Short mmCIF file of C-alpha atoms and ligand atoms in Angstrom, two decimals:
data_model
loop_
_atom_site.label_atom_id
_atom_site.label_comp_id
_atom_site.label_asym_id
_atom_site.label_seq_id
_atom_site.Cartn_x
_atom_site.Cartn_y
_atom_site.Cartn_z
CA MET A 1 125.83 79.84 112.77
CA LYS A 2 122.43 78.31 112.21
CA SER A 3 120.05 80.59 110.35
CA LEU A 4 116.29 80.56 110.70
CA SER A 5 114.25 79.06 107.90
CA VAL A 6 111.44 81.17 106.46
CA ASP A 7 108.91 79.09 108.44
CA GLN A 8 110.54 79.97 111.73
CA ILE A 9 110.51 83.74 111.29
CA LYS A 10 107.91 85.00 113.72
CA LYS A 11 107.86 88.66 112.74
CA GLN A 12 104.72 90.42 111.56
CA ASN A 13 105.94 92.80 108.87
CA PHE A 14 103.81 95.96 108.71
CA SER A 15 106.42 97.98 106.77
CA ALA A 16 105.13 100.48 104.19
CA GLY A 17 107.66 99.54 101.53
CA PRO A 18 109.71 97.62 100.66
CA ALA A 19 107.11 95.45 102.26
CA ILE A 20 105.88 91.99 103.10
CA LEU A 21 105.80 89.31 100.40
CA PRO A 22 103.95 85.98 100.61
CA ALA A 23 106.00 83.43 102.57
CA THR A 24 105.81 80.93 99.70
CA VAL A 25 107.12 83.57 97.29
CA ILE A 26 110.09 84.27 99.57
CA LYS A 27 110.85 80.53 99.62
CA GLU A 28 110.66 80.16 95.85
CA ALA A 29 112.67 83.34 95.33
CA ALA A 30 115.37 82.12 97.73
CA ALA A 31 115.54 78.72 96.02
CA ALA A 32 115.96 80.37 92.60
CA VAL A 33 118.92 82.37 93.89
CA ALA A 34 120.66 79.13 94.87
CA ASP A 35 119.71 77.06 91.82
CA TRP A 36 117.07 78.14 89.35
CA ASN A 37 114.87 75.22 88.23
CA GLY A 38 117.74 72.75 88.56
CA SER A 39 119.71 74.60 85.89
CA GLY A 40 122.86 74.72 88.02
CA LEU A 41 122.71 78.51 87.70
CA SER A 42 121.38 81.22 89.97
CA ILE A 43 118.57 83.44 88.65
CA LEU A 44 121.02 86.27 89.45
CA GLU A 45 123.52 85.15 86.82
CA VAL A 46 121.42 84.28 83.78
CA SER A 47 121.12 86.28 80.57
CA HIS A 48 118.11 88.52 80.21
CA ARG A 49 118.00 87.37 76.57
CA GLY A 50 117.95 83.65 77.42
CA LYS A 51 114.72 81.81 76.76
CA GLU A 52 114.23 81.02 80.46
CA PHE A 53 114.10 84.66 81.50
CA VAL A 54 112.20 85.71 78.39
CA SER A 55 109.49 83.27 79.48
CA VAL A 56 109.44 84.90 82.94
CA LEU A 57 108.83 88.29 81.35
CA GLU A 58 106.10 86.84 79.16
CA GLU A 59 104.41 85.20 82.12
CA ALA A 60 104.65 88.42 84.18
CA GLU A 61 102.94 90.31 81.37
CA ALA A 62 100.30 87.61 80.83
CA LEU A 63 99.48 87.48 84.55
CA THR A 64 99.15 91.27 84.70
CA ARG A 65 96.72 91.14 81.78
CA GLU A 66 94.74 88.29 83.27
CA LEU A 67 94.54 89.68 86.82
CA LEU A 68 93.51 93.18 85.72
CA GLY A 69 91.44 92.19 82.69
CA LEU A 70 93.50 94.17 80.18
CA THR A 71 92.55 94.24 76.52
CA ASP A 72 95.08 94.27 73.69
CA ASP A 73 94.78 98.06 73.51
CA TYR A 74 97.06 98.21 76.53
CA ALA A 75 100.79 97.59 76.74
CA VAL A 76 102.41 96.18 79.90
CA LEU A 77 105.94 97.26 80.78
CA PHE A 78 108.38 96.46 83.57
CA LEU A 79 110.68 99.46 83.88
CA THR A 80 113.18 100.89 86.35
CA GLY A 81 113.46 104.24 88.12
CA GLY A 82 110.57 103.72 90.53
CA ALA A 83 107.20 105.42 90.55
CA SER A 84 109.15 108.67 90.99
CA THR A 85 110.44 108.41 87.41
CA GLN A 86 106.84 107.99 86.22
CA PHE A 87 105.96 111.35 87.78
CA TYR A 88 107.68 112.98 84.79
CA MET A 89 107.91 110.16 82.22
CA THR A 90 104.10 110.19 81.95
CA CYS A 91 103.94 113.88 81.04
CA MET A 92 107.03 113.78 78.86
CA ASN A 93 105.31 111.14 76.71
CA ILE A 94 101.68 112.23 76.65
CA LEU A 95 101.36 115.93 77.50
CA ASP A 96 102.36 118.69 75.11
CA LYS A 97 103.58 122.03 76.42
CA ASP A 98 100.31 123.82 75.58
CA GLN A 99 98.03 121.04 76.89
CA THR A 100 96.42 120.94 80.32
CA ALA A 101 96.40 118.06 82.77
CA CYS A 102 94.46 118.08 86.04
CA TYR A 103 95.82 116.69 89.29
CA VAL A 104 94.11 115.84 92.56
CA ASN A 105 96.55 116.44 95.37
CA THR A 106 96.00 113.78 98.02
CA GLY A 107 99.40 113.66 99.65
CA THR A 108 103.17 113.60 99.52
CA TRP A 109 103.32 111.47 96.38
CA SER A 110 100.74 113.51 94.46
CA THR A 111 102.60 116.68 95.45
CA LYS A 112 105.80 115.26 94.00
CA ALA A 113 104.00 114.16 90.83
CA ILE A 114 102.61 117.69 90.37
CA LYS A 115 106.03 119.27 90.78
CA GLU A 116 107.53 117.13 88.01
CA ALA A 117 104.50 117.43 85.71
CA LYS A 118 104.81 121.22 85.72
CA LEU A 119 108.05 120.90 83.75
CA PHE A 120 106.08 119.60 80.76
CA GLY A 121 102.68 121.29 80.40
CA ASN A 122 99.91 123.28 82.07
CA ILE A 123 99.09 121.60 85.34
CA GLU A 124 95.91 122.48 87.22
CA GLU A 125 95.65 121.28 90.78
CA ILE A 126 91.85 121.00 90.79
CA ALA A 127 91.45 119.65 94.32
CA SER A 128 93.59 119.12 97.38
CA SER A 129 93.26 117.78 100.92
CA LYS A 130 96.35 119.60 102.11
CA ASP A 131 94.20 121.82 104.38
CA ARG A 132 93.73 118.84 106.73
CA ASN A 133 97.12 117.20 106.31
CA PHE A 134 95.81 114.94 103.51
CA SER A 135 93.56 113.04 105.92
CA TYR A 136 90.69 112.76 103.41
CA ILE A 137 89.94 112.37 99.70
CA PRO A 138 88.50 115.56 98.14
CA LYS A 139 85.09 115.24 96.48
CA GLY A 140 82.68 117.38 94.52
CA TYR A 141 85.17 119.36 92.44
CA ASP A 142 84.84 120.19 88.75
CA ILE A 143 86.96 118.42 86.19
CA PRO A 144 87.27 120.64 83.13
CA ASP A 145 86.49 118.97 79.80
CA HIS A 146 89.61 120.44 78.24
CA ALA A 147 91.78 118.35 80.55
CA HIS A 148 94.02 116.03 78.58
CA PHE A 149 94.05 113.65 81.53
CA LEU A 150 93.26 113.50 85.23
CA HIS A 151 96.02 112.29 87.54
CA LEU A 152 95.09 110.46 90.75
CA THR A 153 97.03 108.63 93.45
CA SER A 154 94.65 105.75 94.14
CA ASN A 155 96.06 104.93 97.57
CA ASN A 156 97.95 107.37 99.73
CA THR A 157 100.57 105.27 101.43
CA ILE A 158 101.63 107.92 103.95
CA SER A 159 98.35 109.42 105.14
CA GLY A 160 96.34 106.20 104.83
CA THR A 161 93.55 107.30 102.49
CA GLU A 162 92.26 105.56 99.37
CA PHE A 163 89.87 106.34 96.52
CA HIS A 164 86.96 103.95 96.97
CA GLN A 165 85.19 105.54 94.02
CA LEU A 166 86.60 107.26 90.96
CA PRO A 167 85.48 110.83 90.19
CA ASP A 168 82.56 110.94 87.77
CA THR A 169 84.22 112.10 84.56
CA ALA A 170 84.90 111.04 80.99
CA VAL A 171 88.42 112.50 81.17
CA PRO A 172 90.92 109.61 80.95
CA ILE A 173 92.76 108.87 84.18
CA VAL A 174 96.48 108.53 84.76
CA CYS A 175 96.96 106.78 88.08
CA ASP A 176 99.74 106.12 90.56
CA MET A 177 98.66 102.72 91.96
CA SER A 178 101.96 101.98 93.69
CA SER A 179 100.43 100.95 96.99
CA ASN A 180 97.17 99.27 96.02
CA ILE A 181 97.66 97.62 92.64
CA PHE A 182 96.27 94.04 92.62
CA SER A 183 94.45 94.71 95.90
CA ARG A 184 91.02 95.12 94.25
CA PRO A 185 89.46 94.91 90.80
CA ILE A 186 89.69 97.98 88.55
CA ASP A 187 87.70 99.16 85.55
CA ILE A 188 90.55 99.42 83.07
CA ASN A 189 88.43 101.40 80.60
CA ARG A 190 88.68 104.44 82.87
CA TYR A 191 92.46 104.58 82.63
CA SER A 192 94.87 105.61 79.93
CA LEU A 193 97.94 104.95 82.05
CA ILE A 194 98.67 103.19 85.35
CA TYR A 195 102.02 102.99 87.10
CA ALA A 196 103.14 101.23 90.25
CA GLY A 197 106.50 100.79 91.93
CA ALA A 198 106.72 97.09 92.78
CA GLN A 199 107.91 97.35 96.36
CA LYS A 200 104.56 97.96 98.07
CA ASN A 201 102.15 95.32 96.86
CA LEU A 202 103.85 93.49 94.02
CA GLY A 203 107.46 92.48 94.60
CA PRO A 204 110.84 93.70 95.74
CA ALA A 205 112.15 97.19 94.97
CA GLY A 206 113.70 97.61 91.55
CA THR A 207 110.95 97.45 88.96
CA THR A 208 107.94 99.60 88.11
CA LEU A 209 104.89 98.20 86.39
CA VAL A 210 103.49 100.54 83.72
CA ILE A 211 100.25 99.87 81.85
CA ILE A 212 99.57 102.16 78.88
CA LYS A 213 96.77 102.53 76.41
CA LYS A 214 98.87 102.38 73.27
CA ASP A 215 96.92 104.91 71.23
CA ILE A 216 97.82 107.78 73.58
CA LEU A 217 101.47 107.59 72.53
CA GLY A 218 103.28 109.28 69.64
CA LYS A 219 101.28 112.50 69.85
CA VAL A 220 103.59 114.99 71.56
CA GLU A 221 105.91 117.30 69.66
CA ARG A 222 108.92 117.22 71.94
CA ALA A 223 111.89 114.93 71.41
CA ILE A 224 111.98 112.19 74.05
CA PRO A 225 115.24 110.51 75.11
CA THR A 226 115.21 106.88 73.97
CA MET A 227 115.23 105.38 77.47
CA LEU A 228 112.37 107.63 78.60
CA ASN A 229 110.18 106.91 75.60
CA TYR A 230 107.46 104.33 76.38
CA GLN A 231 107.44 103.31 72.73
CA THR A 232 111.05 102.12 73.00
CA HIS A 233 110.11 99.70 75.75
CA ILE A 234 106.92 98.57 74.02
CA ASP A 235 108.85 97.83 70.83
CA LYS A 236 111.51 95.89 72.74
CA GLY A 237 109.25 94.05 75.19
CA SER A 238 110.76 95.73 78.28
CA SER A 239 114.22 94.58 77.18
CA PHE A 240 115.64 97.55 75.28
CA ASN A 241 118.36 97.55 77.92
CA THR A 242 118.98 95.05 80.71
CA PRO A 243 115.74 94.82 82.69
CA PRO A 244 115.74 94.25 86.48
CA VAL A 245 115.72 90.47 86.14
CA TYR A 246 115.27 89.47 89.77
CA PRO A 247 112.61 92.04 90.79
CA ILE A 248 110.59 91.04 87.70
CA PHE A 249 110.98 87.35 88.55
CA VAL A 250 109.79 87.84 92.14
CA SER A 251 106.91 90.06 90.99
CA MET A 252 105.87 87.28 88.61
CA LEU A 253 105.92 84.78 91.50
CA THR A 254 103.73 87.16 93.53
CA MET A 255 101.24 87.46 90.67
CA ARG A 256 101.08 83.66 90.44
CA TRP A 257 100.27 83.70 94.15
CA VAL A 258 97.54 86.35 93.71
CA LYS A 259 96.02 84.21 90.97
CA ALA A 260 96.14 81.11 93.19
CA GLN A 261 94.35 83.10 95.93
CA GLY A 262 91.47 83.61 93.51
CA GLY A 263 92.62 86.78 91.74
CA VAL A 264 92.04 90.42 92.64
CA ALA A 265 88.35 89.99 93.52
CA ALA A 266 89.25 87.40 96.17
CA MET A 267 92.17 89.57 97.29
CA GLU A 268 89.73 92.45 97.77
CA GLN A 269 87.51 90.37 100.08
CA LYS A 270 90.50 89.37 102.21
CA ASN A 271 91.74 92.96 102.29
CA ILE A 272 88.32 94.23 103.40
CA ALA A 273 88.22 91.64 106.21
CA LYS A 274 91.73 92.58 107.40
CA ALA A 275 91.06 96.32 107.27
CA ASN A 276 87.71 95.92 109.07
CA LEU A 277 89.36 93.90 111.84
CA LEU A 278 91.96 96.59 112.51
CA TYR A 279 89.73 99.67 112.08
CA LYS A 280 87.10 98.09 114.32
CA GLU A 281 89.68 97.80 117.09
CA ILE A 282 90.92 101.36 116.53
CA ASP A 283 87.33 102.64 116.84
CA ARG A 284 86.48 100.44 119.81
CA ASN A 285 89.65 100.85 121.85
CA PRO A 286 89.60 104.04 123.96
CA LEU A 287 93.38 104.50 123.66
CA PHE A 288 93.46 104.78 119.86
CA LYS A 289 91.97 106.89 117.12
CA GLY A 290 92.11 106.67 113.34
CA ALA A 291 94.08 109.37 111.50
CA ALA A 292 92.08 109.38 108.24
CA ALA A 293 88.45 110.30 107.50
CA ALA A 294 86.39 107.13 108.05
CA GLU A 295 84.88 106.96 104.56
CA ASP A 296 88.28 107.37 102.88
CA ARG A 297 90.26 104.92 104.99
CA SER A 298 92.85 102.91 103.13
CA ARG A 299 92.62 99.12 103.13
CA MET A 300 96.37 98.97 102.65
CA ASN A 301 97.89 101.52 105.05
CA VAL A 302 96.08 101.92 108.34
CA THR A 303 97.12 105.13 110.11
CA PHE A 304 96.25 105.73 113.75
CA VAL A 305 97.37 107.74 116.75
CA LEU A 306 97.11 107.38 120.50
CA GLU A 307 94.67 109.59 122.38
CA LYS A 308 97.51 110.18 124.84
CA PRO A 309 100.66 110.80 122.77
CA GLU A 310 102.80 110.18 125.87
CA LEU A 311 101.92 106.48 125.57
CA GLU A 312 103.34 106.18 122.05
CA ALA A 313 106.78 104.97 123.04
CA ALA A 314 105.34 102.32 125.35
CA PHE A 315 102.97 101.04 122.66
CA LEU A 316 105.75 100.89 120.10
CA GLU A 317 107.81 98.86 122.57
CA ALA A 318 104.94 96.48 123.30
CA ALA A 319 104.32 95.93 119.59
CA THR A 320 108.01 95.45 118.87
CA ASN A 321 108.35 92.92 121.69
CA ALA A 322 105.48 90.95 120.17
CA GLY A 323 107.33 90.83 116.83
CA CYS A 324 105.46 93.60 115.01
CA VAL A 325 107.83 95.42 112.68
CA GLY A 326 107.43 98.67 110.78
CA ILE A 327 104.43 100.24 112.52
CA LYS A 328 105.94 103.62 113.34
CA GLY A 329 103.98 106.29 111.47
CA HIS A 330 105.50 108.50 108.79
CA ARG A 331 106.94 111.66 110.36
CA SER A 332 104.39 113.83 108.51
CA VAL A 333 101.44 112.08 110.22
CA GLY A 334 103.01 110.81 113.45
CA GLY A 335 101.52 107.98 115.48
CA PHE A 336 101.39 104.61 113.79
CA ARG A 337 100.88 103.07 110.39
CA ALA A 338 100.21 99.39 109.86
CA SER A 339 100.61 98.46 106.20
CA ILE A 340 98.51 95.39 105.54
CA TYR A 341 99.19 94.68 101.88
CA ASN A 342 97.96 91.58 100.01
CA ALA A 343 100.65 89.36 101.53
CA MET A 344 99.73 90.17 105.16
CA PRO A 345 97.53 87.33 106.45
CA ILE A 346 94.60 88.14 108.72
CA GLU A 347 96.40 86.23 111.49
CA GLY A 348 99.13 88.89 111.38
CA VAL A 349 96.54 91.66 111.78
CA GLN A 350 95.05 89.72 114.70
CA VAL A 351 98.45 89.76 116.45
CA LEU A 352 98.45 93.56 116.32
CA VAL A 353 94.82 93.75 117.49
CA ASP A 354 95.66 91.48 120.45
CA ILE A 355 98.52 93.79 121.44
CA MET A 356 96.23 96.83 121.26
CA GLN A 357 93.72 95.11 123.53
CA GLU A 358 96.38 94.02 126.00
CA PHE A 359 97.83 97.55 125.97
CA ALA A 360 94.41 98.99 126.76
CA ARG A 361 94.01 96.59 129.72
CA GLN A 362 97.38 97.64 131.09
CA ASN A 363 96.77 101.35 130.62
CA ALA A 364 93.12 101.57 131.60
C1 PLP B 401 106.30 104.60 97.45
C2 PLP B 401 105.45 105.39 96.55
C3 PLP B 401 105.99 106.17 95.50
C4 PLP B 401 107.47 106.27 95.26
O1 PLP B 401 107.96 105.11 94.71
P1 PLP B 401 109.49 104.94 94.27
O2 PLP B 401 109.45 103.59 93.62
O3 PLP B 401 110.30 104.98 95.52
O4 PLP B 401 109.82 106.04 93.35
C5 PLP B 401 105.12 106.84 94.68
N1 PLP B 401 103.79 106.79 94.87
C6 PLP B 401 103.23 106.08 95.86
C7 PLP B 401 101.75 106.04 96.02
C8 PLP B 401 104.04 105.35 96.73
O5 PLP B 401 103.49 104.64 97.72
#
C-alpha cells in the first residue's frame, strides 16, 4: 500500500485538540521517529538522560523564555498529567487552607479548575458568564485585595471567547493558557503562574508547559507529594522521573517554527488576519451567526451556528467533502467550531470561507 506523504494530505484540520501542527514540524517529527539526526536510533528509544535529549529539553526551555520574554525569576517546566492536573497542583503548591483565591468562571475548563481548587483553600468565584452559556467575558467586577491570586482561563476553547485585556488589578494572576499560549505576546510581570497543555497550540498531547515565578513556592504548610511538588521538578530540570520525551521534542520543534515565523508578535498578526477573515464571513453571510459576544471573540476557536439549525447536517457534509475536519461544535454550544491555532495557515481558513459562500449560494 502506498501511503500519502505529508505534502499530499489535503485536509484542513480545524480540530480543537489534539490539533494541527505545522507541516514542517510533522515532517521533522516523522523523520526523527525513523532515525534521529543520523544516530541510527529513533527518538522514541533514546535515554532521557542522554546528552542529545538533555539538549532538547534545554532548547525547549530556552525557546519558551525567548518567545515569552521570561526573566530568571521564572522557572519553565515540562510536566505530565495535562492542564487538568494543574487545576489542583497549582493550589496544592501555592494556596494554604486559610488563604483565599479568586476565580473568574468563563467556561467548562474554569468550572473544573474551581472544583479542584476548593479542595485546598477558600475559593471565591468573583465573576461568571454562566448566565449566558459562557458566551462572553465578564467585566467590571471587584477583585478583593486579600486575594492570594486571581485565576483566569485566557482562552475558552469550547465557547470561543478570549480575554483581550487583563482585569485591572495588582493581584498576581494564575492562568490556564492551554489554547492560546504563543498566539500573542504577554506581559509576564502580571503572572505568577501559567500552565498550558501542549495539545492545542504547542505540540502533541502528553506534556504540559508550566511557568512559575519561583518566589511563590515553599510557602504553604501542607505536605506535598514529591511528584506534585513544583520544586521537585525545578530542582531536577523536568527530569525527576522520565519526562514525555517525544511530546517535548515535538513542542520544541514547534517553538523553533514560531521563532522562525517572527515570534509571538508576528504570530499575533497572522492570527488576527485569520480570525478577521472568518468572523467577517460569519457576520456577512446570512446563513451564519457568531456564538460569542463580538468584543470577546477568540482568535483561536471560532464558534458559530446556522440561522436555520435544520441546515447544520448539510453544511457539515459540504465542509467534510471539501476536506475540512473537526468543525463540529462542542455539544455544550452546538453548531460549529473552527479552531485556527498558530499552525493553521490563512489559506486553510480561506477554504472554509469559500465553502460557507458556496453553501449560501446553494441555500439562498
Ligand atoms: C483542553 C483544555 C484543558 C484540558 O487539558 P488536558 O490536557 O486534557 O487536561 C484545560 N484548559 C483549557 C483551556 C483547555 O483548552
